Amino acid sequence: MVARYELIADELRGEILSGVHPVGSQLPSESELAARHGAARGTVRQAVAVLAAEGLVGSRQGARRIVLGTARSQSFAELHSFAEWARANGYRYGGQVIAQRRRPPTPAEAARLGSGEVLDVLRLRTLEDEPVLLERTAYAEWIAGAVEKLPPGCGSVTEALYESAGLVFAYGEHLIDAVPASTRDARLLGVRRGSPLLRQRRVTTTHEGRAVECSDDRYRAGSVAFSIRNSIGANPLVRHAGDLRFGA
Amino acid sequence: MVARYELIADELRGEILSGVHPVGSQLPSESELAARHGAARGTVRQAVAVLAAEGLVGSRQGARRIVLGTARSQSFAELHSFAEWARANGYRYGGQVIAQRRRPPTPAEAARLGSGEVLDVLRLRTLEDEPVLLERTAYAEWIAGAVEKLPPGCGSVTEALYESAGLVFAYGEHLIDAVPASTRDARLLGVRRGSPLLRQRRVTTTHEGRAVECSDDRYRAGSVAFSIRNSIGANPLVRHAGDLRFGA
DNA sequence: TAGGGGAACTTGTACAAACAAGCGAGCACC
DNA sequence: GGTGCTCGCTTGTTTGTACAAGTTCCCCTA
């Protein structure tokens, strides 16, 4: 069952992408959209709230909504999973486990994953046959077994864990900064030591709020960038000073 | 006039921050909250939607909402303005104009700011008396005059432009990646050439959707990081491959 | 012609009601 | 003892109504 407001949002999004409502133009008023779709105004408001959350339209009281852009936010899965993102964008991709072992958690990991041993996995991911991402992931003990059963060349870990263990990643927290490549980073990614890497540290949890993994992902400079839209009303991205979080 | 749902959201947020509802615990049901505040269920839903957008709570149909974390997103102003962010977090900060001149726009700038000349400003910002950020901003012609009137040591450009020209930044698009420091970057920021910098390119627009500035901000590695919370339902951050946007 | 006033329009907030859909616990049955 | 099912609770979706608050544009006036 797809919600009605989702259908209306999809139609509006399509009209924006296809140029019916160009960037900078005004959207039809809520009453007009409601009449056109035979829906209540509240339903239409939910639909445009979706578009506002995606950063496609902006609004202020009293004035018609305006179109801000056409780039669409991908789904959570596409941000979370390298494979799903690459596939959705039509890139050729791959992955290979470089090292894998159980070890005691660092204090920072223990605070999030619990005090049991973690499964530490180092993966190298490729995009268009070029190595672009080095993934250091610590999995919580309760999921470690399922991760160990995955084949070393597994393309999509997220997908494989869903199929084998029914695991669904639902919430994520991400911390983005820049770091120099270590000797090992440099060798695996094919760059010079000390050259810039874009680092994304993340903690992922299930629906129930149970932490699944802590990860330290390092992208080769120039290979990927993160983008975000915000507005004076909605602002999900936060700036932090230094290494205040995720421990040292 | 503060909206009722904002008050309820503030109270709930306070209860989460103060530990009344610890991380991982369940929030009271909507009906209970509605009864407690003497409000309709829809109003309570708006309140918890605010917290969900901030990444503090998660929800799924049928089960009670759970608390995901306690870190709160700052306001749009704090993401947009280095000064407001630094002040809100109690840091000592400063800024100095290094160079300023009018020039024709690059093609990428012209597409966003219009074809008129842009005002190119290079600013060095300090945090705790350390240089941490190099800001290269191209202002649109219509606002260039007001920017030129600002003192070179102006701490908060955003604030100054609001007071002098009534300008309000309302929407922003940000693209985050890592780049090596150029010779000039390195000298001004006090790092070695080629060392990692965290780059944030952004385009900012007013309420009406009129573009104000394009900026290329480079942070010294280790000085700041960006963080974001997302969920399977709401996902504002997007990953891009290579330099697909903002021109070359 | 420039400015003020106001009317019409549009979005924001709030309430009430109803049904759908999913979750979890407890109960009955095998 | 374990399995499956049902029932109550909770969140999700939708409609309808009313008023508040801000914007836009026209018209009238000085």
Coordinates of N, CA and C in Angstrom, one line a residue, chain B residues 70-237:
Chain B
T70 N 21.5 12.1 21.7 CA 21.2 13.3 22.4 C 21.9 14.6 21.8
A71 N 22.8 14.3 20.8 CA 23.4 15.5 20.1 C 22.4 16.2 19.3
R72 N 22.3 17.5 19.4 CA 21.3 18.3 18.7 C 21.9 19.0 17.5
S73 N 21.1 19.0 16.5 CA 21.6 19.8 15.3 C 21.5 21.3 15.6
Q74 N 22.5 22.0 15.1 CA 22.5 23.4 15.3 C 21.5 24.0 14.2
S75 N 21.4 25.3 14.3 CA 20.5 26.0 13.4 C 21.2 26.1 12.0
F76 N 20.4 26.5 11.0 CA 21.0 26.8 9.7 C 22.1 27.8 9.8
A77 N 21.8 28.9 10.6 CA 22.8 29.9 10.7 C 24.1 29.4 11.2
E78 N 24.1 28.5 12.1 CA 25.3 27.9 12.6 C 26.1 27.1 11.6
L79 N 25.4 26.5 10.7 CA 26.1 25.8 9.6 C 26.6 26.8 8.6
H80 N 25.8 27.7 8.3 CA 26.2 28.6 7.2 C 27.3 29.6 7.6
S81 N 27.2 30.1 8.8 CA 28.1 31.1 9.2 C 29.1 30.6 10.2
F82 N 30.4 30.7 9.8 CA 31.5 30.3 10.7 C 31.4 31.0 12.0
A83 N 31.1 32.3 12.0 CA 31.1 33.1 13.2 C 30.0 32.6 14.2
E84 N 28.8 32.4 13.6 CA 27.7 32.0 14.5 C 27.9 30.7 15.1
W85 N 28.5 29.8 14.3 CA 28.8 28.5 14.8 C 29.8 28.5 15.9
A86 N 30.9 29.3 15.7 CA 32.0 29.4 16.7 C 31.5 30.0 18.0
R87 N 30.7 31.0 17.8 CA 30.2 31.7 19.0 C 29.2 30.8 19.8
A88 N 28.3 30.1 19.1 CA 27.4 29.2 19.7 C 28.1 28.1 20.5
N89 N 29.3 27.8 20.1 CA 30.0 26.7 20.7 C 31.1 27.2 21.7
G90 N 31.1 28.5 21.9 CA 32.0 29.1 22.8 C 33.5 29.2 22.4
Y91 N 33.7 29.2 21.1 CA 35.1 29.3 20.6 C 35.5 30.8 20.4
R92 N 36.8 31.1 20.5 CA 37.3 32.4 20.1 C 37.5 32.3 18.6
Y93 N 37.1 33.3 17.9 CA 37.2 33.3 16.5 C 37.6 34.6 15.9
G94 N 38.1 34.7 14.7 CA 38.3 35.9 14.0 C 38.4 35.7 12.5
G95 N 38.5 36.8 11.8 CA 38.5 36.7 10.3 C 39.3 37.9 9.7
Q96 N 39.9 37.7 8.6 CA 40.7 38.8 8.0 C 40.6 38.6 6.5
V97 N 40.3 39.7 5.8 CA 40.3 39.7 4.3 C 41.7 39.7 3.8
I98 N 42.1 38.8 3.0 CA 43.4 38.7 2.4 C 43.5 39.4 1.1
A99 N 42.5 39.2 0.3 CA 42.4 39.8 -1.0 C 41.0 40.0 -1.4
Q100 N 40.7 41.0 -2.3 CA 39.4 41.3 -2.7 C 39.4 42.0 -4.0
R101 N 38.6 41.5 -5.0 CA 38.6 42.2 -6.3 C 37.4 41.7 -7.1
R102 N 37.0 42.6 -8.0 CA 35.9 42.2 -8.9 C 36.5 41.5 -10.1
R103 N 35.8 40.5 -10.6 CA 36.3 39.8 -11.8 C 35.1 39.2 -12.6
P104 N 35.3 38.8 -13.8 CA 34.2 38.2 -14.5 C 33.9 36.8 -13.9
P105 N 32.7 36.3 -13.9 CA 32.4 35.0 -13.3 C 33.0 33.8 -14.1
T106 N 33.3 32.7 -13.5 CA 33.6 31.5 -14.2 C 32.3 31.0 -14.8
P107 N 32.3 30.1 -15.7 CA 31.1 29.6 -16.3 C 30.2 29.0 -15.2
A108 N 30.8 28.3 -14.3 CA 30.0 27.7 -13.2 C 29.3 28.7 -12.3
E109 N 30.1 29.8 -12.1 CA 29.5 30.9 -11.3 C 28.4 31.6 -12.0
A110 N 28.6 31.8 -13.3 CA 27.7 32.6 -14.1 C 26.3 31.8 -14.1
A111 N 26.4 30.5 -14.1 CA 25.2 29.7 -14.2 C 24.4 29.9 -12.9
R112 N 25.0 30.2 -11.8 CA 24.3 30.4 -10.6 C 24.0 31.8 -10.2
L113 N 25.0 32.7 -10.4 CA 24.9 34.1 -9.9 C 24.5 35.1 -11.0
G114 N 24.5 34.6 -12.2 CA 24.2 35.6 -13.3 C 25.5 36.0 -14.0
S115 N 25.4 36.7 -15.1 CA 26.5 36.9 -15.9 C 27.3 38.2 -15.5
G116 N 26.8 38.9 -14.6 CA 27.5 40.2 -14.1 C 28.8 39.8 -13.4
E117 N 29.6 40.8 -13.2 CA 30.9 40.6 -12.5 C 30.6 40.1 -11.1
V118 N 31.5 39.3 -10.6 CA 31.4 38.9 -9.2 C 32.4 39.5 -8.4
L119 N 32.2 39.6 -7.0 CA 33.2 40.1 -6.1 C 33.9 38.9 -5.5
D120 N 35.1 38.8 -5.8 CA 35.9 37.6 -5.3 C 36.6 38.0 -4.0
V121 N 36.3 37.3 -2.9 CA 36.9 37.7 -1.6 C 37.6 36.5 -1.0
L122 N 38.9 36.7 -0.6 CA 39.6 35.6 0.1 C 39.8 36.0 1.5
R123 N 39.2 35.1 2.4 CA 39.2 35.4 3.8 C 39.9 34.3 4.6
L124 N 40.7 34.7 5.6 CA 41.3 33.7 6.5 C 40.6 33.8 7.8
R125 N 40.1 32.6 8.3 CA 39.4 32.6 9.6 C 40.2 31.9 10.6
T126 N 40.1 32.3 11.8 CA 40.8 31.7 12.9 C 39.9 31.2 14.0
L127 N 40.3 30.1 14.6 CA 39.6 29.5 15.7 C 40.6 29.3 16.8
E128 N 40.3 29.9 18.0 CA 41.2 29.8 19.1 C 42.6 30.3 18.7
D129 N 42.6 31.4 17.9 CA 43.8 32.1 17.4 C 44.6 31.3 16.4
E130 N 44.1 30.1 16.0 CA 44.8 29.3 15.0 C 44.1 29.5 13.7
P131 N 44.8 29.6 12.6 CA 44.2 29.7 11.3 C 43.6 28.3 10.9
V132 N 42.3 28.3 10.6 CA 41.7 26.9 10.3 C 41.0 26.9 9.0
L133 N 40.6 28.1 8.5 CA 39.7 28.1 7.3 C 40.1 29.1 6.4
L134 N 40.1 28.7 5.1 CA 40.4 29.7 4.0 C 39.1 29.7 3.2
E135 N 38.6 30.9 3.1 CA 37.2 31.1 2.4 C 37.4 31.8 1.1
R136 N 37.1 31.2 0.0 CA 37.1 31.9 -1.3 C 35.7 32.1 -1.7
T137 N 35.2 33.3 -1.6 CA 33.8 33.5 -1.9 C 33.6 34.4 -3.1
A138 N 32.6 34.1 -4.0 CA 32.3 34.9 -5.1 C 30.8 35.4 -4.8
Y139 N 30.7 36.7 -4.6 CA 29.4 37.3 -4.3 C 28.8 37.8 -5.6
A140 N 27.5 37.6 -5.7 CA 26.7 38.1 -6.9 C 26.8 39.6 -7.0
E141 N 26.7 40.1 -8.2 CA 26.9 41.6 -8.4 C 25.9 42.4 -7.5
W142 N 24.7 42.0 -7.4 CA 23.7 42.8 -6.7 C 24.0 43.0 -5.2
I143 N 24.9 42.2 -4.7 CA 25.2 42.3 -3.2 C 26.6 42.8 -3.0
A144 N 27.4 42.8 -4.1 CA 28.8 43.1 -4.0 C 29.1 44.5 -3.3
G145 N 28.3 45.5 -3.7 CA 28.5 46.8 -3.0 C 28.4 46.7 -1.5
A146 N 27.5 46.0 -1.0 CA 27.3 45.9 0.5 C 28.5 45.2 1.1
V147 N 29.0 44.2 0.3 CA 30.2 43.4 0.9 C 31.4 44.3 0.9
E148 N 31.6 45.1 -0.1 CA 32.8 46.0 -0.2 C 32.8 47.0 0.9
K149 N 31.7 47.3 1.4 CA 31.6 48.3 2.5 C 32.0 47.7 3.9
L150 N 32.1 46.4 4.0 CA 32.4 45.8 5.2 C 33.9 46.0 5.6
P151 N 34.2 46.1 6.9 CA 35.6 46.3 7.3 C 36.3 45.0 7.1
P152 N 37.6 45.0 6.8 CA 38.4 43.9 6.4 C 38.5 42.8 7.5
G153 N 38.4 43.3 8.8 CA 38.5 42.3 9.9 C 37.1 41.9 10.4
C154 N 36.1 42.1 9.6 CA 34.8 41.7 10.0 C 34.6 40.3 10.5
G155 N 34.2 40.1 11.7 CA 34.1 38.7 12.2 C 33.0 37.9 11.6
S156 N 31.8 38.5 11.5 CA 30.6 37.8 11.0 C 30.1 38.5 9.8
V157 N 30.4 38.0 8.6 CA 29.9 38.6 7.4 C 28.4 38.4 7.3
T158 N 27.9 37.3 7.6 CA 26.5 37.0 7.6 C 25.7 38.0 8.4
E159 N 26.1 38.2 9.6 CA 25.5 39.2 10.5 C 25.6 40.6 9.9
A160 N 26.8 41.0 9.5 CA 27.0 42.3 9.0 C 26.1 42.6 7.7
L161 N 25.9 41.6 6.9 CA 25.1 41.8 5.7 C 23.7 41.9 6.0
Y162 N 23.3 41.2 7.1 CA 21.9 41.3 7.5 C 21.6 42.7 8.0
E163 N 22.6 43.3 8.8 CA 22.3 44.6 9.4 C 22.5 45.7 8.4
S164 N 23.4 45.6 7.4 CA 23.6 46.7 6.5 C 22.7 46.6 5.3
A165 N 22.3 45.4 4.9 CA 21.5 45.3 3.6 C 20.2 44.5 3.8
G166 N 20.0 44.1 5.1 CA 18.8 43.3 5.3 C 18.8 41.9 4.6
L167 N 20.0 41.5 4.3 CA 20.1 40.2 3.6 C 19.9 39.0 4.5
V168 N 19.1 38.1 4.1 CA 18.9 36.9 4.9 C 19.2 35.7 4.1
F169 N 20.2 34.9 4.5 CA 20.5 33.6 3.8 C 19.4 32.6 4.2
A170 N 18.8 32.0 3.2 CA 17.7 31.1 3.6 C 17.9 29.6 3.1
Y171 N 18.6 29.4 2.0 CA 18.8 28.1 1.5 C 20.3 27.9 1.1
G172 N 20.8 26.7 1.3 CA 22.2 26.5 1.0 C 22.3 25.1 0.4
E173 N 23.3 25.0 -0.6 CA 23.6 23.7 -1.1 C 25.1 23.5 -0.8
H174 N 25.5 22.4 -0.3 CA 26.9 22.2 0.1 C 27.4 20.9 -0.5
L175 N 28.7 21.0 -0.9 CA 29.3 19.9 -1.5 C 30.7 19.7 -0.8
I176 N 30.8 18.5 -0.2 CA 32.0 18.3 0.7 C 32.9 17.3 0.2
D177 N 34.2 17.6 0.1 CA 35.2 16.6 -0.3 C 36.6 17.0 0.2
A178 N 37.6 16.3 -0.1 CA 38.9 16.5 0.4 C 39.9 16.9 -0.8
V179 N 40.7 17.9 -0.5 CA 41.7 18.3 -1.6 C 43.0 18.5 -0.9
P180 N 44.1 18.4 -1.7 CA 45.4 18.8 -1.2 C 45.6 20.3 -1.2
A181 N 46.4 20.8 -0.2 CA 46.6 22.2 -0.1 C 47.5 22.7 -1.2
S182 N 47.1 23.8 -1.8 CA 48.0 24.4 -2.8 C 49.1 25.2 -2.1
T183 N 50.0 25.7 -2.8 CA 51.1 26.4 -2.2 C 50.6 27.6 -1.3
R184 N 49.6 28.3 -1.9 CA 49.1 29.5 -1.2 C 48.2 29.0 0.0
D185 N 47.4 28.0 -0.2 CA 46.6 27.4 0.9 C 47.5 27.1 2.1
A186 N 48.6 26.4 1.7 CA 49.5 25.9 2.7 C 50.2 27.0 3.5
R187 N 50.6 28.1 2.8 CA 51.3 29.2 3.5 C 50.3 29.9 4.4
L188 N 49.0 30.1 4.0 CA 48.1 30.9 4.8 C 47.6 30.0 6.0
L189 N 47.4 28.8 5.8 CA 46.9 27.9 6.9 C 48.0 27.3 7.8
G190 N 49.2 27.5 7.3 CA 50.3 27.0 8.2 C 50.5 25.5 8.1
V191 N 50.2 24.9 6.9 CA 50.4 23.5 6.8 C 51.4 23.2 5.6
R192 N 51.7 22.0 5.4 CA 52.6 21.7 4.3 C 51.8 21.6 3.0
R193 N 52.5 21.9 1.9 CA 51.8 21.8 0.6 C 51.4 20.4 0.3
G194 N 50.2 20.2 -0.2 CA 49.7 18.8 -0.5 C 49.1 18.1 0.7
S195 N 49.1 18.8 1.9 CA 48.5 18.1 3.0 C 46.9 18.2 2.9
P196 N 46.2 17.4 3.6 CA 44.8 17.3 3.3 C 44.0 18.5 3.9
L197 N 43.1 19.0 3.1 CA 42.1 20.0 3.5 C 40.7 19.5 3.3
L198 N 39.8 19.8 4.2 CA 38.4 19.5 4.0 C 37.7 20.6 3.3
R199 N 37.2 20.3 2.2 CA 36.6 21.4 1.4 C 35.1 21.4 1.4
Q200 N 34.5 22.6 1.6 CA 33.1 22.7 1.5 C 32.7 23.8 0.5
R201 N 32.2 23.3 -0.6 CA 31.8 24.3 -1.6 C 30.3 24.5 -1.4
R202 N 29.9 25.8 -1.5 CA 28.5 26.0 -1.3 C 27.9 27.1 -2.1
V203 N 26.6 27.0 -2.4 CA 25.9 28.1 -3.0 C 24.7 28.5 -2.1
T204 N 24.6 29.7 -1.8 CA 23.6 30.2 -0.9 C 22.6 31.1 -1.6
T205 N 21.3 31.0 -1.2 CA 20.3 31.8 -1.9 C 19.4 32.4 -0.8
T206 N 18.6 33.4 -1.2 CA 17.7 34.1 -0.3 C 16.4 33.3 -0.3
H207 N 15.5 33.8 0.5 CA 14.1 33.3 0.6 C 13.5 33.1 -0.8
E208 N 13.7 34.1 -1.7 CA 13.1 34.1 -3.0 C 13.8 33.2 -4.0
G209 N 14.9 32.6 -3.5 CA 15.6 31.7 -4.4 C 16.6 32.4 -5.2
R210 N 16.9 33.7 -4.9 CA 18.0 34.4 -5.6 C 19.3 34.0 -5.1
A211 N 20.3 33.7 -5.9 CA 21.6 33.2 -5.5 C 22.4 34.4 -5.0
V212 N 23.1 34.3 -3.9 CA 23.9 35.3 -3.3 C 25.3 35.1 -3.5
E213 N 25.8 33.9 -3.2 CA 27.2 33.6 -3.3 C 27.6 32.2 -3.6
C214 N 28.7 32.0 -4.2 CA 29.3 30.7 -4.4 C 30.6 30.8 -3.6
S215 N 30.9 29.7 -2.8 CA 32.1 29.8 -1.9 C 32.8 28.5 -2.0
D216 N 34.1 28.6 -1.8 CA 35.0 27.4 -1.7 C 35.7 27.5 -0.4
D217 N 35.3 26.8 0.7 CA 35.9 26.9 2.0 C 36.8 25.7 2.2
R218 N 38.0 26.0 2.7 CA 38.9 24.9 3.0 C 39.4 24.9 4.4
Y219 N 39.1 23.8 5.1 CA 39.4 23.7 6.5 C 40.7 22.9 6.7
R220 N 41.5 23.3 7.6 CA 42.7 22.5 7.9 C 42.3 21.2 8.5
A221 N 42.9 20.1 8.1 CA 42.6 18.8 8.6 C 42.6 18.7 10.1
G222 N 41.7 18.1 10.7 CA 41.7 18.0 12.1 C 41.0 19.1 12.9
S223 N 40.7 20.2 12.2 CA 40.2 21.4 12.9 C 38.7 21.3 13.0
V224 N 38.0 20.8 11.9 CA 36.5 20.6 12.0 C 36.1 19.4 11.3
A225 N 34.9 18.9 11.6 CA 34.3 17.8 10.9 C 32.9 18.1 10.8
F226 N 32.2 17.4 9.8 CA 30.8 17.6 9.7 C 30.1 16.3 10.1
S227 N 29.0 16.5 10.8 CA 28.3 15.3 11.2 C 26.8 15.3 10.7
I228 N 26.3 14.2 10.5 CA 24.9 14.1 10.1 C 24.2 12.8 10.6
R229 N 23.0 12.9 10.9 CA 22.2 11.7 11.3 C 21.2 11.5 10.2
N230 N 21.0 10.2 9.8 CA 20.0 9.9 8.8 C 19.3 8.7 9.2
S231 N 18.2 8.4 8.6 CA 17.4 7.2 8.8 C 16.9 6.7 7.5
I232 N 16.3 5.5 7.6 CA 15.8 4.9 6.4 C 14.7 5.7 5.8
G233 N 14.1 6.6 6.6 CA 13.0 7.4 6.1 C 13.5 8.8 5.6
A234 N 14.5 9.4 6.3 CA 14.9 10.7 6.0 C 16.4 10.7 5.7
N235 N 16.8 11.3 4.6 CA 18.2 11.2 4.2 C 18.6 12.4 3.4
P236 N 19.1 13.4 4.0 CA 19.4 14.6 3.3 C 20.8 14.6 2.7
L237 N 21.6 13.7 3.1 CA 23.0 13.8 2.6 C 23.1 12.9 1.3

